[in-house]
GROMACS .gro file of C-alpha atoms in nm:
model
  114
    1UNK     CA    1   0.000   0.000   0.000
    2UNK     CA    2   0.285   0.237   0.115
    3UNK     CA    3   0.539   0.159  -0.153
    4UNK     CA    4   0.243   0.216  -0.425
    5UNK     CA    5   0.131   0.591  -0.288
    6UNK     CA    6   0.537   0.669  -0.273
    7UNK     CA    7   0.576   0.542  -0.630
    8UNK     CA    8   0.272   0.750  -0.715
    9UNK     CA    9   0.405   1.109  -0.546
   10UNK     CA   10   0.724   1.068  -0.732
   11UNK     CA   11   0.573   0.963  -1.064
   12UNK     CA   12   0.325   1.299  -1.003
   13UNK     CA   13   0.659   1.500  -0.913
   14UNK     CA   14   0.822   1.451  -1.175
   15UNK     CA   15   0.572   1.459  -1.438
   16UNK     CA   16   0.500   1.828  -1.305
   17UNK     CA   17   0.911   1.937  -1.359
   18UNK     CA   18   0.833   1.762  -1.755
   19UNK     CA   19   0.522   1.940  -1.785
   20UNK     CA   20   0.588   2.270  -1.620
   21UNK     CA   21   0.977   2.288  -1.644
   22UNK     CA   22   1.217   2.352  -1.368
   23UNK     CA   23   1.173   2.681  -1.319
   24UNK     CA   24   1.586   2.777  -1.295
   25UNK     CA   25   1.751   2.861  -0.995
   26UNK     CA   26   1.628   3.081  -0.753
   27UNK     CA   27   1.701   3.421  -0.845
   28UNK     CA   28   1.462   3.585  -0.567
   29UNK     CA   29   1.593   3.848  -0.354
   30UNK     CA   30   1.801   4.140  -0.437
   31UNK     CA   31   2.160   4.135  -0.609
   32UNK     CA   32   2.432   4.372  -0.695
   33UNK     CA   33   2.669   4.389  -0.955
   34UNK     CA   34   2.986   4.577  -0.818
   35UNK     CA   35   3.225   4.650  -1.134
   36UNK     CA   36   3.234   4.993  -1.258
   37UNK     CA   37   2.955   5.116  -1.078
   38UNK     CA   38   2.686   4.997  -0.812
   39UNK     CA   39   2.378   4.837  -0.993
   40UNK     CA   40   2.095   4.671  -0.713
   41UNK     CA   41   1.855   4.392  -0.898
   42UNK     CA   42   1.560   4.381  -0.700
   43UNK     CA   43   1.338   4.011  -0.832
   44UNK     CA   44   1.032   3.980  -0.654
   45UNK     CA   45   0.819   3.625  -0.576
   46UNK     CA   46   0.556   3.821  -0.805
   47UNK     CA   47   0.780   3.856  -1.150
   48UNK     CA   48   0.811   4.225  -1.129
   49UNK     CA   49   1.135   4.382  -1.037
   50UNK     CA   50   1.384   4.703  -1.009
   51UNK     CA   51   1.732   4.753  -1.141
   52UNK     CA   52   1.881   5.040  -0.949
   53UNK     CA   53   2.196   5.258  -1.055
   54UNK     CA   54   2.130   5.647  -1.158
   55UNK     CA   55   1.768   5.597  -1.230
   56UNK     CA   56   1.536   5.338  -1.157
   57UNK     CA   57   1.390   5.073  -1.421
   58UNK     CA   58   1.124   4.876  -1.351
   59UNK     CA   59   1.077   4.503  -1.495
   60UNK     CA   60   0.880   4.225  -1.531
   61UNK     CA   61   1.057   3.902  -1.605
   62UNK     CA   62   0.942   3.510  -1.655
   63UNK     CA   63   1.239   3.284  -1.579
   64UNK     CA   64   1.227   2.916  -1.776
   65UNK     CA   65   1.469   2.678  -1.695
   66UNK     CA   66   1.782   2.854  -1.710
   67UNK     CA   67   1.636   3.140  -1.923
   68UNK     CA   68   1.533   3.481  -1.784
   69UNK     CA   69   1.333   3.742  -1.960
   70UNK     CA   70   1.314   4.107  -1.841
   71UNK     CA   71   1.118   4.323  -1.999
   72UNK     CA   72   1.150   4.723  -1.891
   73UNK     CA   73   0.812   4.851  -1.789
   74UNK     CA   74   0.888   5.212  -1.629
   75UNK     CA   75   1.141   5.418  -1.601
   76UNK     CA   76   1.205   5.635  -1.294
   77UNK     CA   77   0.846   5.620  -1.160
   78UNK     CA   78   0.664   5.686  -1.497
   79UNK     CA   79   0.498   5.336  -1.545
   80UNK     CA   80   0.399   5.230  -1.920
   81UNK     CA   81   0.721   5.320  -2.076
   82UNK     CA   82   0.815   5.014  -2.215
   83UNK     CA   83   1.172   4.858  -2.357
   84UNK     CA   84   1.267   4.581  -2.527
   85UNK     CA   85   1.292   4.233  -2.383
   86UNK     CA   86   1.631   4.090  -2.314
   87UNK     CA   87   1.626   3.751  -2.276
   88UNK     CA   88   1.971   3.562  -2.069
   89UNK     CA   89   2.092   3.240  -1.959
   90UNK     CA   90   2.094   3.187  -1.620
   91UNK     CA   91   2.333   3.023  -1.350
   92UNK     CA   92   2.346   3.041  -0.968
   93UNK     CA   93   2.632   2.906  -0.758
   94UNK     CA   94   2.593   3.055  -0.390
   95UNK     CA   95   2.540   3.367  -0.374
   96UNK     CA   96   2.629   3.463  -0.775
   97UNK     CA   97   2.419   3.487  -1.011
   98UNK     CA   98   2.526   3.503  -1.398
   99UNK     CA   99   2.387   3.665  -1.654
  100UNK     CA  100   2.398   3.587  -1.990
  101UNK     CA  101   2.295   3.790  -2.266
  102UNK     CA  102   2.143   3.547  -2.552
  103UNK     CA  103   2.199   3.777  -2.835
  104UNK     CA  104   2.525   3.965  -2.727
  105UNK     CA  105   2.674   3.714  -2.498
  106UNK     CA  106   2.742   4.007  -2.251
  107UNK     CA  107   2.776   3.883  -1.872
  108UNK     CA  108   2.682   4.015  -1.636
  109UNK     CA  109   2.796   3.883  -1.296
  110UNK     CA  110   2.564   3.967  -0.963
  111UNK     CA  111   2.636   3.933  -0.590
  112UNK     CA  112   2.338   3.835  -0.328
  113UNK     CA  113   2.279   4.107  -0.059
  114UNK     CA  114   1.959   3.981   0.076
   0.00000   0.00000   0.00000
């Protein structure tokens, strides 16, 4: 009886990561890049987010296996201006995340703060 519900979780378990994907690596939580300049990445549980540096941009993003999309959706506090999306691979190891670009193959390297 046991043995068969067990069988049956892990059967449903994975059948949800085929049908639904992964998901990627948790990239919740807020990040900085420290190179030239300080830039804060703000990604909420929601898929909205903030990339902070001399202005403020805010973004929505979708994250698909190890693909992220963020797409700009205000600029500074005026909501409905919106950019292109940019779509990156994604890798976490600790407390770095790695950014990807898919077109340019620019990286961009984060740190976690919190």
């Amino acid at each position: 009886g046991g043995f068969f519900v067990l069988l049956a979780c892990i059967g449903v378990g994975i059948a949800g990561v085929l049908l639904l994907g992964g998901g990627g690596p948790d990239i919740v939580g807020t990040w900085e890049q420290r190179e030239f300049i300080v830039i804060r990445y703000e990604f909420r549980p929601d898929g909205t987010g903030t990339m902070n540096s001399i202005v403020a941009i805010n973004f929505n993003y979708t994250l698909s296996g190890g693909e992220l999309t963020i797409t700009p959706t205000g600029v500074a506090g005026i909501q409905g201006v919106r950019g292109n999306s940019v779509r990156h691979r994604v890798t976490r190891t600790g407390d770095t995340l790695r950014l990807e670009d898919v077109n340019t193959r620019k990286v961009i390297t984060l740190h976690k703060v919190r």
